[in-house]
Tab-separated table of C-alpha atoms in Angstrom:
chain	number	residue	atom	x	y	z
J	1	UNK	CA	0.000	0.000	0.000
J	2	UNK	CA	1.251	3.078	-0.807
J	3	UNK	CA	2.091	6.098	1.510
J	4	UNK	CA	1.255	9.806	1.400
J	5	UNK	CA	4.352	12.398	2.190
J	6	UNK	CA	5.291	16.041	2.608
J	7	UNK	CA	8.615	18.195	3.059
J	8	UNK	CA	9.174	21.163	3.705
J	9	UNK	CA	12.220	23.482	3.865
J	10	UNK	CA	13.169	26.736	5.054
J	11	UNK	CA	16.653	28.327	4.518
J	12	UNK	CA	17.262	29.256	8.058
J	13	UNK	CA	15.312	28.914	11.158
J	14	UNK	CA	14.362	32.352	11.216
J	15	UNK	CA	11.991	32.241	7.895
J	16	UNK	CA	8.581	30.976	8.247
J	17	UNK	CA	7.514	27.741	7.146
J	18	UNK	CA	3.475	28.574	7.809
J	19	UNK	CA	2.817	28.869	4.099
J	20	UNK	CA	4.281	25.580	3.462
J	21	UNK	CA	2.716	23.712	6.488
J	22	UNK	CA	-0.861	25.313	5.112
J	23	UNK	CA	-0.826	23.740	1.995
J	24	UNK	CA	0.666	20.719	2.566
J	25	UNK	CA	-1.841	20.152	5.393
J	26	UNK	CA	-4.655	20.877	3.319
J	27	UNK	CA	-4.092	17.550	1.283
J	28	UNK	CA	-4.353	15.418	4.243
J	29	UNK	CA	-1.076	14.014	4.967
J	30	UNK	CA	-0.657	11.902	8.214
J	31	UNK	CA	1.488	14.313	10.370
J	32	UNK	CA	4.059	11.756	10.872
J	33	UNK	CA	4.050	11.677	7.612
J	34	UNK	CA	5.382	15.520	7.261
J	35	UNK	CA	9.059	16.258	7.387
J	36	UNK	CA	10.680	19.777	7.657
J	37	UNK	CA	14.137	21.110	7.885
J	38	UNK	CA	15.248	24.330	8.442
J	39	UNK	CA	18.682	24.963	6.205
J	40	UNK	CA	20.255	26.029	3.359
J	41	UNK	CA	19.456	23.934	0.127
J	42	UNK	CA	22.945	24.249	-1.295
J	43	UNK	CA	23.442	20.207	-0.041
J	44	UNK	CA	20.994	17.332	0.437
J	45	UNK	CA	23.420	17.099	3.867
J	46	UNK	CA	19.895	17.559	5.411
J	47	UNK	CA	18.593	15.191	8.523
J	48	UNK	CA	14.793	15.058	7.743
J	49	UNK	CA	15.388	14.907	4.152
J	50	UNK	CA	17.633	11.317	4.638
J	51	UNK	CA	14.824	10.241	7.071
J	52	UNK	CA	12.148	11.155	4.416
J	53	UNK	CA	14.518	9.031	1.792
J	54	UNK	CA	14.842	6.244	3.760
J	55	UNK	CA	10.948	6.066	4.302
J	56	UNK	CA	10.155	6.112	0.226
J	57	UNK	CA	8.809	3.287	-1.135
J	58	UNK	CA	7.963	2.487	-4.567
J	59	UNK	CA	4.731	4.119	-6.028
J	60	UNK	CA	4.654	6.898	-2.523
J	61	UNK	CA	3.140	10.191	-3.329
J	62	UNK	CA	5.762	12.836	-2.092
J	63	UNK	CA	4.371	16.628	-1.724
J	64	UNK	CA	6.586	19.877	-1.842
J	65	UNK	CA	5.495	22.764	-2.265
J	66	UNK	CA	8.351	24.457	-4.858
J	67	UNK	CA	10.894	22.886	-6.652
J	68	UNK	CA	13.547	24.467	-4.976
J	69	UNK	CA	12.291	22.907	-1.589
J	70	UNK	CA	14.530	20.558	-2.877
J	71	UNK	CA	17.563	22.816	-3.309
J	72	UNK	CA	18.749	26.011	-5.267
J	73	UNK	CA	21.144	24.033	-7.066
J	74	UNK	CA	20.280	23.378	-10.960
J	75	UNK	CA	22.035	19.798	-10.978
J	76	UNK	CA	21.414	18.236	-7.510
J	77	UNK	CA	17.478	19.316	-8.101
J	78	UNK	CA	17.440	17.475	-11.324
J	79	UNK	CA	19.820	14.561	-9.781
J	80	UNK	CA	16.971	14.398	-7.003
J	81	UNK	CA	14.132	14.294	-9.003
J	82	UNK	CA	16.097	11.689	-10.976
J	83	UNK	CA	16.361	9.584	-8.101
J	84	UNK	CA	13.162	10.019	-6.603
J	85	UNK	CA	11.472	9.153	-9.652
J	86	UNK	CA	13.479	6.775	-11.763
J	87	UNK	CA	15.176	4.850	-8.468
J	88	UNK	CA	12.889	4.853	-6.061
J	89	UNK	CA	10.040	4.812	-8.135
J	90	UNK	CA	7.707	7.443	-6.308
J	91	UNK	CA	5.199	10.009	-7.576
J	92	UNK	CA	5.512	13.553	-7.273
J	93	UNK	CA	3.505	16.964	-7.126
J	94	UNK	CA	5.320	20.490	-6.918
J	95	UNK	CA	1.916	22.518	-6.145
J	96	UNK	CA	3.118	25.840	-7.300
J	97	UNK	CA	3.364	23.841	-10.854
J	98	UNK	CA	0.524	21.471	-11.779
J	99	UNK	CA	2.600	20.349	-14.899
J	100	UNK	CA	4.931	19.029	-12.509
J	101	UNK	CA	2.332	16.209	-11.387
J	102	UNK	CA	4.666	12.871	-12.321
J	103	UNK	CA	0.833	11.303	-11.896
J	104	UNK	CA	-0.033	12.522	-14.988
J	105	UNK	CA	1.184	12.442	-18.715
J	106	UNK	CA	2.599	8.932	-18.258
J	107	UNK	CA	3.182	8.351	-21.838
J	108	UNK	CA	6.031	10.290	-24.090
J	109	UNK	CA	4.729	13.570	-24.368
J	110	UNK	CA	3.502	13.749	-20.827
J	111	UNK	CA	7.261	12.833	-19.959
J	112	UNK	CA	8.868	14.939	-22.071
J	113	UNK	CA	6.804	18.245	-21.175
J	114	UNK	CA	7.252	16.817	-17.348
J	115	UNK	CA	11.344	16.888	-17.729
J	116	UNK	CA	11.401	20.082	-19.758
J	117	UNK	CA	9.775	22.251	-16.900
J	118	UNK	CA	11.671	20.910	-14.493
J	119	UNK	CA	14.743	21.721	-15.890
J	120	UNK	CA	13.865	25.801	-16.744
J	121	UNK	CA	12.606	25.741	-13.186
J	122	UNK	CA	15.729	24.593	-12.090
J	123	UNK	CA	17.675	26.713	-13.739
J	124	UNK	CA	15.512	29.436	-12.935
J	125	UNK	CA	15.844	28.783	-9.292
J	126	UNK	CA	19.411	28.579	-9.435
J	127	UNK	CA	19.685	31.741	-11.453
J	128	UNK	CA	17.749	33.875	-8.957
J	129	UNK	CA	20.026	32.066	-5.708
J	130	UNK	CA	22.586	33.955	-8.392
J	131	UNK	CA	21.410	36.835	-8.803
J	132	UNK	CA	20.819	37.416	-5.022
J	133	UNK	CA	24.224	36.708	-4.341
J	134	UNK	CA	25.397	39.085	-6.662
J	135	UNK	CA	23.052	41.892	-5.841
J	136	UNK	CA	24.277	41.360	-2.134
J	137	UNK	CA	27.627	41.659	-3.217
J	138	UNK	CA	27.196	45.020	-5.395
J	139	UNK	CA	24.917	46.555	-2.805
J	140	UNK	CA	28.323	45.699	-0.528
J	141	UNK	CA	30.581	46.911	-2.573
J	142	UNK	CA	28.383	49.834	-3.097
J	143	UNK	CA	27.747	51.018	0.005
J	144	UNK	CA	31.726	50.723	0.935
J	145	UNK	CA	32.297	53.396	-2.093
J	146	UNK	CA	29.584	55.493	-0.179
J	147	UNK	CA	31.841	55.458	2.715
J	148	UNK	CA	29.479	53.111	4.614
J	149	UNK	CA	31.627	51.062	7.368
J	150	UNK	CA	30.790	47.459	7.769
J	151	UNK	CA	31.405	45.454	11.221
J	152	UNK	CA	31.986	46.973	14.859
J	153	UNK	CA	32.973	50.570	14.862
J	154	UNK	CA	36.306	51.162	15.852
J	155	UNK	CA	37.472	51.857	19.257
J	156	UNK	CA	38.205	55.349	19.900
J	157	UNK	CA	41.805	56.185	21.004
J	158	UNK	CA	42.250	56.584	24.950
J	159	UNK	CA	42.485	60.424	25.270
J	160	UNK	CA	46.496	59.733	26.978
J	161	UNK	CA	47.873	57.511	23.842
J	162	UNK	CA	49.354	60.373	22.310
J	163	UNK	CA	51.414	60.802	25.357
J	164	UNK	CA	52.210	57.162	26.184
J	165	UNK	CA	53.078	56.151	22.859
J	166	UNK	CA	55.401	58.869	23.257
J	167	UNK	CA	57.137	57.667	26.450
J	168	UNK	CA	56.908	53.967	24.612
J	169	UNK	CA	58.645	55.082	21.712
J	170	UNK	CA	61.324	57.111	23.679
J	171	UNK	CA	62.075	53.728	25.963
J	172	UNK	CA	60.758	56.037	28.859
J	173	UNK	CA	58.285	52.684	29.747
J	174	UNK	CA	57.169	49.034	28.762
J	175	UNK	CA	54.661	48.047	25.981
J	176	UNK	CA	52.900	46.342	29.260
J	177	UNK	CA	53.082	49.403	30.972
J	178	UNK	CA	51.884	51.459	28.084
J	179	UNK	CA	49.336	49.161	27.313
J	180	UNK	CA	47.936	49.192	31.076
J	181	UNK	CA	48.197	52.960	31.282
J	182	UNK	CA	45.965	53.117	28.156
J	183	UNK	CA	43.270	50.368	30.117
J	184	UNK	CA	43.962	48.403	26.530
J	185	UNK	CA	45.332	45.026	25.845
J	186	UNK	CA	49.246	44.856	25.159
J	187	UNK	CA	48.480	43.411	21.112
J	188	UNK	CA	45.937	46.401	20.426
J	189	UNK	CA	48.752	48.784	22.139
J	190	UNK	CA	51.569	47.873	19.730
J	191	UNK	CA	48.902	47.778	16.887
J	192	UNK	CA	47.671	51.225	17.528
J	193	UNK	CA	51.038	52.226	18.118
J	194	UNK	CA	52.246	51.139	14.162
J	195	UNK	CA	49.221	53.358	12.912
J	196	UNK	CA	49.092	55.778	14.892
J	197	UNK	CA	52.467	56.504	16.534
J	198	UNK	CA	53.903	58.527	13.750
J	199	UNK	CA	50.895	60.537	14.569
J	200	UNK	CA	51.859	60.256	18.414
């Protein structure tokens, strides 16, 4: 007898997985039935995705809600689907696609219309996880030309340095010393001290 699935996957445990859970719940899958993780989809390195594998049987129905529940990845996705469907021998269903429905079209054209959307919405998938990435990287690189500082702000200078660094550099007192008198640690003394001692 076969067996009813779901899975669902967010890319970090911060998004929410509601809109998922709603529509896979609406199709009456057993709860135990439902697996979810919440990581990247760059791998298949995922622990509710090898327990959902190991639980496949031949002629299952498997649920997900977008193609790239399965990953972001143009090759793995179509690897996966490979496997899923030509190895293990289950069915199917991306809901935001109803031509990806492996339950239907079983004969040639039904196959080949099946594989062809699956691969542009692979590759689209993968394209936008591009295109993200490179947006992030140009707003970056954009914001750095703008002056914009990224990380901690800096420390300000203890208002004595100037003076220490002085008596440092003259052999007047230690770098421990120095570094004590400025309430700093020794390494961010002798750092400062490169930059800014010619200043000193």
């Amino acid at each position: 007898m076969s067996n009813i699935y779901g899975y669902i996957r967010v890319s970090t445990r911060e998004q929410n997985e509601g809109r998922q859970i709603l529509a896979l719940q609406e199709l009456a899958i057993p709860p135990k039935n439902l697996f979810m993780d919440k990581q990247s989809g760059k791998d298949f390195e995922r622990p509710q995705y090898r327990k959902l594998m190991r639980k496949l049987k031949k002629d299952d129905l498997l649920y997900i809600k977008s193609i790239d529940r399965l990953g972001r990845n143009y090759s793995e996705i179509l690897e996966q689907w490979r496997i899923l469907t030509k190895e293990k021998g289950i069915e199917i269903v991306v809901l935001d696609m109803p031509l990806l429905d492996t339950r239907r079209g079983k004969d040639l054209m039904g196959t080949f219309l099946s594989d062809v959307v699956l691969q542009i919405l692979s590759f689209v998938a993968e394209n936008e996880r591009v295109n993200i990435q490179q947006r992030q990287a140009e707003g970056i690189a954009a914001a750095k030309a703008r002056g914009v500082r990224f990380g901690r702000p800096p420390k300000p200078l203890p208002q004595n340095f100037c003076v220490i660094c002085e008596q440092w550099a003259k052999g007047k007192m230690t770098g421990t010393a120095a570094a004590k008198e400025c309430g700093i640690p020794l390494s961010t003394f002798r750092y400062w001290a490169k930059v800014y001692g010619s200043k000193a």
